[in-house]
Structure formats: C-alpha cells, structure tokens
Amino acid sequence: MIAIKTTSSGRKLAHCTDCHRQKLANATSAHEPRTTAEPTAPTPDSVGGAETPGPDQVVVIQQQDPGQPHDVVETDSELQWTFVIRRRHLDHGQCPFPAEAARRIRTAKVVHLHDGRAFPTVLLASLRKRITKEHLRGVHWSRTEVMPGTRVTAKLDRSRLRLSLTPLERPVLIAQKRFLYEYDPRIIARELPTSLTYSRVDTASSLDVLVQETIRKLGYLDEAGRALLPMENLVRNVRSRGTSEQCSSEAVRASVNGLVSRKRLTWQTGSCAADGVLHFPARPGERTVRLVCYTPFVLPQPKKQRVVQLPSTSSQHGVAGHLMKIEHLGKQASDTARAAYTEAHRSAGLAGPHKLPKGHTYVRPHKRGGQ
C-alpha cells in the first residue's frame, strides 16, 4: 500500500503509508509546543486507542469489547446473543442487545434470569422498561450473584427475554470475589477492584503501583486475562498519569526491571502488523514487539488430596508372623517351622506351651510386594 502526494507543480510522489504517516507526525510535532507531544492515556474502560510512536511505526492496542453483544444467531421465532457483564451494566441497570433486537424487544413484557439451578427470577418491571439503540434499561441485576465479568446468554422471543447463566462446577475466588458462574477473565482483569495502594511517602513503591495499574487498564488482554503493553506505550502512559518528577522515562524503566526481577511482571513477545495493530502471540511475518506482561490474578488450583496407598502386589509391606492351617491339605509342618514358632512364642513371652499346634504351620515375619 502506498500514499500519493501531489506537489504544487503537479508532480506525483509515492510514499509507503508508514513513511507518509511518520512524515506527517514529524511535521505536526515540529509546529506544536513540546508539552503537547505526549499522548493522553485512554480512559480505563477503553480497550483500544492507546497509541505510541515507536522507532519504526505506531503500535495500536485494538480489541473487541466482550461487553458488546456477540455470537448473534437469528431465526424466525427467536434471537440469541452473548455478552459479558460490565460494571456500567450493573450501575445503570443495562442489558446490551444487538441491532437485530431493537424491533423485537419492544414487545417483550418481562425479563427472566435463569441460573441453571432454580426457577427463573423476574428482573424487569414492564413499567420501568426503557429501550435505546444499544441496550435495555431497568434491569435489576443481583450484585450478590452477578458480578463484572459474568458471561450471559440472552434469548428473545415475541414476548419474553430470557437471560441464562452457566454455573461453574465449583465456585472460584478471584480478588476476594466469589464467582459462581462462567466468566470472562479479560473483563475481570480490566475491572478488578484496585487491590494495590499508593504511597505518597514511598515514591518508588507508588511508581510500581502506577506501572502495574497502567498495564492492567490500558494493555492488550489475552484470553487468560493477562495484560500486555509495549514498553514505549507504557512509558508514555505512565508519564501522562503521574508527576514529572516521579515518572521520568528512566524511572519507569527501572521500575519495570525491578518488578520483573521480583516476578511481579514478565516479558513476552508480540508482533505489530503493517497497519500498526498489535497481535499476541506474535504472528509470522510481522515485526516483533517486546511486551511487558502483568497477570492480575492467578486462578486457584484444586487442593491436593491426601493419597493413602493400600497394600498391593506393587507396594512393599510387612507381614507379621502367623499360624496357617494345613491339615485339610494333607500336609505337616516342617521341623524348621516348628522351631521358628517355638522361638517366636518364647520371645513374645506368651503363656501356654511353646509347641506348634497340630494341623498348623508357622509363617515367619516377612515383606511382601515390590518397591
């Protein structure tokens, strides 16, 4: 792809798009005050738009918002879609829907929520129903059951909107929140309650918190909920959010290196496409980009179970000396077995005769099984 520039004399000059974009950026920065050269950080809710000029081209963080309706399936009788609960949905009582639902949803009288375990619960009073181009308002979300990140399946017919949750096999605890239903870790990572605390006294510690929060709020989110951000993007956004004394480029880089050494951050490799969009994992044929990676939470591992091995042919175990009846087999005890029984009986200090009972033999203590 190329860009054609026409001069005042009518001559046409060809530039590759990246070079043309870089020339425009350089020309703009040359005529603007130095204080406006730093880009402003996107809003915490934004999953796209964090741009930072790199040595070769712009790196753009661009992702689809899982909170928007997706996987839309339409039939004559029903419309189905999926979305992930965002904090704004809870705060404003919203239920997002696709454009295909705008006409049908006006006839829906009630909204039900089904958790797969109990009978549906009415979530919407028809008198308070408000319909916009993008969402339905007036939904009473249960904050004890539904939290940011919960995945919801919506089904709309002619008279009813049914919202379904899928229960987990066992509850999962993330950031001191108990999740009972299927969730999207990307939204949880983006909208986790801030567990880190800023310190006005400890400047280094405060910068470490700011670095981690910047990656979490503005970074590229993978399917596991990890947040990734190129170093240049990170430096510029941290500096735009903090004070100039605290957030010099050298201080931010030193903070990242320290967090990596303490295993709070890690390094990963992504790639940048020709149009500047960041991809992770890296794609073949694209320019590689070094990424700072922050994992906001670790999913709990199942508790280790105590395993008790019972004696078997494959486990070695001790067998105590004991009598064994052999009379019915037509056999008699050997002199060695009689002597061993007498010695064991005498050593144990047992009362009665030390003579081996008639019709029995004595099996001496031994080990059975392998290692």
XYZ file of C-alpha atoms in Angstrom:
371
model
C 0.000 0.000 0.000
C 1.289 3.475 -0.916
C 0.291 7.103 -0.420
C 0.448 9.540 -3.378
C 1.458 13.113 -2.629
C 0.887 15.746 -5.336
C 3.243 18.752 -5.295
C 2.307 22.317 -6.250
C 3.802 21.749 -9.704
C 1.566 18.745 -10.266
C 4.282 16.163 -9.775
C 3.151 12.964 -8.017
C 5.417 11.386 -5.382
C 4.835 7.895 -3.962
C 5.388 7.121 -0.273
C 4.687 3.942 1.638
C 1.893 4.561 4.128
C 4.109 4.098 7.175
C 6.692 6.590 5.922
C 3.941 9.046 4.963
C 2.345 8.739 8.396
C 5.703 9.238 10.095
C 6.412 12.352 7.978
C 3.040 13.802 8.959
C 3.673 13.060 12.619
C 7.109 14.696 12.491
C 5.712 17.733 10.709
C 2.931 18.101 13.263
C 5.238 17.783 16.253
C 7.615 20.357 14.807
C 4.848 23.015 14.845
C 3.349 22.128 18.235
C 4.639 23.049 21.713
C 6.721 20.332 23.334
C 4.228 19.941 26.197
C 1.571 18.615 23.812
C 3.759 15.923 22.293
C 2.870 13.400 24.996
C -0.324 11.463 24.173
C -3.013 11.307 26.819
C -3.911 7.956 28.310
C -7.185 6.409 27.180
C -9.987 6.101 29.670
C -9.779 2.982 31.891
C -12.821 1.482 30.128
C -11.253 1.755 26.690
C -9.823 -1.394 25.142
C -8.497 0.416 22.102
C -6.804 3.641 21.147
C -3.571 3.523 23.153
C -1.091 4.650 20.514
C 2.594 5.323 20.923
C 5.104 6.223 18.211
C 7.814 3.598 18.087
C 11.139 3.684 16.264
C 9.506 2.390 13.055
C 5.758 2.854 13.332
C 2.789 3.299 15.620
C 1.712 0.390 17.853
C -2.062 0.365 18.355
C -3.865 -1.588 21.089
C -7.104 -2.695 19.439
C -9.529 -5.313 20.788
C -13.211 -6.110 20.670
C -15.124 -5.304 23.825
C -16.641 -8.576 25.162
C -19.306 -6.461 26.858
C -20.831 -5.764 23.441
C -23.277 -8.355 22.039
C -21.587 -11.084 20.006
C -22.325 -14.578 18.628
C -25.700 -13.335 17.378
C -27.985 -16.055 15.952
C -31.350 -15.072 14.444
C -34.261 -17.335 13.461
C -37.900 -16.644 12.645
C -39.021 -17.364 16.191
C -36.024 -16.397 18.318
C -32.952 -14.186 18.543
C -29.946 -15.252 20.630
C -26.737 -13.438 21.593
C -24.000 -13.454 24.236
C -22.478 -10.640 26.270
C -20.320 -10.160 29.355
C -21.487 -8.059 32.275
C -19.543 -4.814 32.650
C -19.621 -2.549 35.691
C -21.603 0.037 33.749
C -24.330 -2.546 33.159
C -24.688 -3.091 36.902
C -24.504 0.604 37.790
C -27.121 1.707 35.239
C -29.323 -1.411 35.080
C -28.480 -2.095 31.447
C -28.765 -5.174 29.266
C -26.963 -4.743 25.907
C -28.584 -6.124 22.764
C -27.650 -6.249 19.063
C -29.257 -4.085 16.391
C -31.371 -7.038 15.266
C -33.190 -6.994 18.619
C -34.274 -3.332 18.565
C -37.638 -4.107 16.919
C -38.406 -7.362 18.743
C -37.519 -6.263 22.235
C -40.322 -3.678 22.360
C -42.870 -6.485 22.634
C -41.075 -8.271 25.487
C -43.151 -7.979 28.644
C -40.759 -9.485 31.202
C -37.093 -10.366 31.579
C -36.102 -13.576 33.323
C -32.753 -14.719 34.682
C -32.105 -18.437 34.907
C -29.036 -19.763 36.696
C -29.455 -23.392 35.689
C -30.439 -24.456 39.184
C -33.657 -22.726 40.214
C -36.776 -21.257 38.634
C -36.387 -18.007 36.632
C -36.412 -14.697 38.515
C -38.160 -11.624 37.139
C -35.572 -8.878 36.619
C -37.589 -6.170 34.915
C -40.827 -4.358 35.698
C -42.523 -3.501 32.390
C -43.433 -0.017 33.599
C -39.755 0.874 34.026
C -38.566 -0.595 30.732
C -36.540 1.822 28.621
C -35.172 0.954 25.214
C -32.299 2.718 23.450
C -30.431 1.796 20.281
C -27.911 -0.323 22.173
C -29.374 -1.530 25.456
C -32.402 -2.156 27.599
C -32.628 -0.160 30.836
C -34.438 -1.002 34.035
C -32.846 -4.391 34.671
C -32.383 -5.251 38.347
C -29.116 -7.183 38.432
C -28.438 -9.116 41.619
C -24.997 -7.916 42.722
C -24.573 -10.873 45.038
C -24.952 -13.315 42.143
C -23.856 -11.318 39.087
C -20.503 -9.515 39.012
C -18.425 -7.806 36.324
C -17.082 -10.497 34.021
C -20.078 -12.854 34.289
C -20.990 -14.322 30.888
C -24.687 -14.124 29.944
C -26.630 -15.826 27.133
C -29.740 -13.923 26.017
C -32.723 -15.407 24.142
C -35.508 -13.177 22.878
C -38.837 -14.413 21.519
C -42.038 -12.492 20.822
C -42.955 -11.887 24.457
C -40.030 -12.709 26.716
C -36.318 -12.044 27.127
C -34.552 -14.869 28.929
C -31.070 -14.390 30.351
C -29.147 -17.549 31.266
C -26.077 -18.068 33.439
C -23.970 -21.225 33.361
C -22.998 -22.455 36.854
C -19.396 -23.498 37.490
C -18.688 -26.977 38.827
C -17.262 -25.329 41.929
C -17.025 -21.630 42.975
C -13.861 -19.716 42.089
C -12.390 -16.984 44.318
C -10.786 -14.082 42.407
C -9.691 -10.821 44.073
C -11.716 -11.772 47.164
C -14.847 -12.149 44.999
C -16.716 -15.458 44.764
C -17.661 -16.366 41.185
C -20.446 -18.916 40.820
C -20.991 -18.736 37.054
C -18.943 -18.789 33.852
C -16.926 -15.605 33.401
C -14.600 -13.794 31.006
C -11.188 -13.280 32.660
C -10.461 -10.290 30.380
C -13.263 -8.232 31.881
C -12.339 -9.303 35.405
C -8.764 -8.165 34.773
C -9.920 -4.798 33.399
C -12.468 -4.103 36.127
C -10.881 -5.685 39.186
C -11.211 -3.598 42.332
C -7.917 -1.865 42.988
C -6.052 -4.041 45.478
C -2.839 -2.028 45.198
C -2.315 1.034 47.381
C -0.466 4.209 46.539
C 2.040 5.721 48.956
C 2.886 9.418 48.975
C 5.921 8.737 51.133
C 7.482 5.824 49.267
C 7.927 7.215 45.745
C 9.413 4.011 44.310
C 6.578 1.860 45.658
C 3.976 4.307 44.350
C 5.546 4.199 40.879
C 5.485 0.387 40.918
C 1.735 0.504 41.617
C 1.170 3.051 38.853
C 3.093 0.903 36.355
C 1.037 -2.207 37.137
C -2.277 -0.339 37.084
C -1.409 1.289 33.745
C -0.721 -2.096 32.135
C -3.921 -3.555 33.604
C -6.157 -0.678 32.491
C -4.660 0.048 29.056
C -2.893 -3.126 27.938
C -3.823 -5.791 25.427
C -5.744 -8.561 27.215
C -5.235 -12.184 26.209
C -7.825 -14.927 26.735
C -6.406 -15.777 30.155
C -6.790 -12.190 31.374
C -3.128 -11.224 31.225
C -2.439 -7.587 30.311
C 0.377 -6.812 27.842
C 1.777 -3.437 26.788
C 4.788 -2.361 24.691
C 7.409 -0.543 26.733
C 7.089 2.696 24.730
C 3.328 2.761 25.283
C 3.835 2.012 28.965
C 6.392 4.796 29.487
C 4.265 7.427 27.759
C 1.024 6.487 29.516
C 2.611 6.262 32.962
C 4.193 9.683 32.468
C 0.861 11.153 31.398
C -0.816 9.803 34.560
C 1.882 10.626 37.115
C 4.036 13.583 38.105
C 7.029 14.625 36.002
C 9.393 14.281 38.987
C 8.247 10.750 39.728
C 7.738 9.380 36.213
C 10.799 10.059 34.120
C 11.480 7.542 31.361
C 14.469 6.209 33.285
C 12.427 5.807 36.482
C 9.629 3.924 34.705
C 12.088 1.557 33.013
C 13.881 0.968 36.316
C 10.531 0.210 37.975
C 9.691 -2.337 35.267
C 13.064 -4.051 35.626
C 12.598 -4.227 39.389
C 9.105 -5.677 39.074
C 10.375 -8.252 36.584
C 13.174 -9.287 38.947
C 10.597 -9.715 41.735
C 8.411 -11.742 39.325
C 5.543 -9.255 39.505
C 5.919 -8.665 35.749
C 7.281 -10.801 32.919
C 8.489 -10.267 29.366
C 6.519 -11.598 26.397
C 6.822 -11.218 22.626
C 4.069 -9.936 20.353
C 4.058 -8.611 16.815
C 2.978 -5.465 15.002
C 1.116 -5.663 11.685
C 1.708 -3.289 8.765
C -1.272 -1.178 9.885
C 0.254 -0.809 13.352
C -2.146 -3.165 15.204
C -0.591 -5.225 17.994
C -1.040 -9.007 17.965
C -0.334 -11.543 20.695
C 1.000 -14.182 20.389
C 3.339 -12.972 17.680
C 2.303 -13.715 14.104
C 4.778 -14.965 11.486
C 5.995 -12.302 9.062
C 5.205 -9.352 11.361
C 7.646 -7.115 13.199
C 8.191 -8.466 16.721
C 7.418 -6.249 19.705
C 8.663 -6.766 23.243
C 5.768 -6.629 25.706
C 5.573 -6.086 29.443
C 3.126 -8.637 30.886
C 1.101 -8.289 34.090
C -1.018 -11.154 35.464
C -3.648 -9.543 37.731
C -4.724 -12.781 39.376
C -3.942 -16.470 39.476
C -6.803 -18.934 39.288
C -6.863 -21.109 42.417
C -5.527 -24.593 41.975
C -7.502 -27.572 43.303
C -6.481 -28.610 46.790
C -4.083 -31.528 46.829
C -5.729 -34.676 48.106
C -4.034 -36.954 50.591
C -3.426 -40.263 48.880
C -3.232 -43.417 51.012
C -1.684 -46.427 49.268
C -3.158 -49.751 50.328
C -1.000 -52.882 50.237
C -0.957 -54.443 46.800
C 1.245 -56.562 44.627
C 3.139 -53.442 43.582
C 3.663 -51.937 47.067
C 6.042 -53.429 49.599
C 4.671 -54.032 53.108
C 5.485 -56.104 56.161
C 3.632 -59.300 57.123
C 3.629 -60.383 60.787
C 4.365 -63.985 61.827
C 1.193 -66.070 61.967
C -0.256 -69.566 62.059
C -1.636 -71.160 58.905
C -3.876 -74.243 58.863
C -2.597 -77.021 56.566
C -4.284 -80.165 57.905
C -7.001 -80.097 55.238
C -4.253 -80.089 52.606
C -2.818 -83.364 53.922
C 0.454 -81.652 54.869
C 2.547 -81.402 58.019
C 4.710 -78.605 59.384
C 8.458 -78.876 58.857
C 10.946 -79.049 61.688
C 12.120 -75.550 60.746
C 8.582 -74.140 61.104
C 8.137 -75.875 64.500
C 11.437 -74.431 65.791
C 10.590 -70.938 64.496
C 7.186 -70.986 66.212
C 8.723 -72.136 69.498
C 11.297 -69.342 69.383
C 8.732 -66.661 68.463
C 6.300 -67.849 71.179
C 9.027 -67.851 73.799
C 10.438 -64.426 72.710
C 6.978 -62.833 72.880
C 6.567 -64.092 76.497
C 3.254 -65.744 75.715
C 1.649 -68.096 78.269
C 0.991 -71.763 77.492
C 3.033 -74.392 75.700
C 5.540 -73.235 73.104
C 4.742 -76.245 70.885
C 3.248 -75.641 67.422
C -0.497 -76.625 67.393
C -1.351 -79.810 65.495
C -2.544 -79.343 61.918
C -0.860 -75.910 61.520
C 2.399 -74.480 60.276
C 4.117 -71.238 61.201
C 4.774 -68.454 58.681
C 7.646 -66.290 59.847
C 7.577 -62.414 59.575
C 8.451 -61.272 56.051
C 7.925 -58.479 53.461
C 5.556 -58.733 50.542
C 5.304 -56.681 47.342
C 7.841 -54.705 45.316
C 9.422 -51.264 45.738
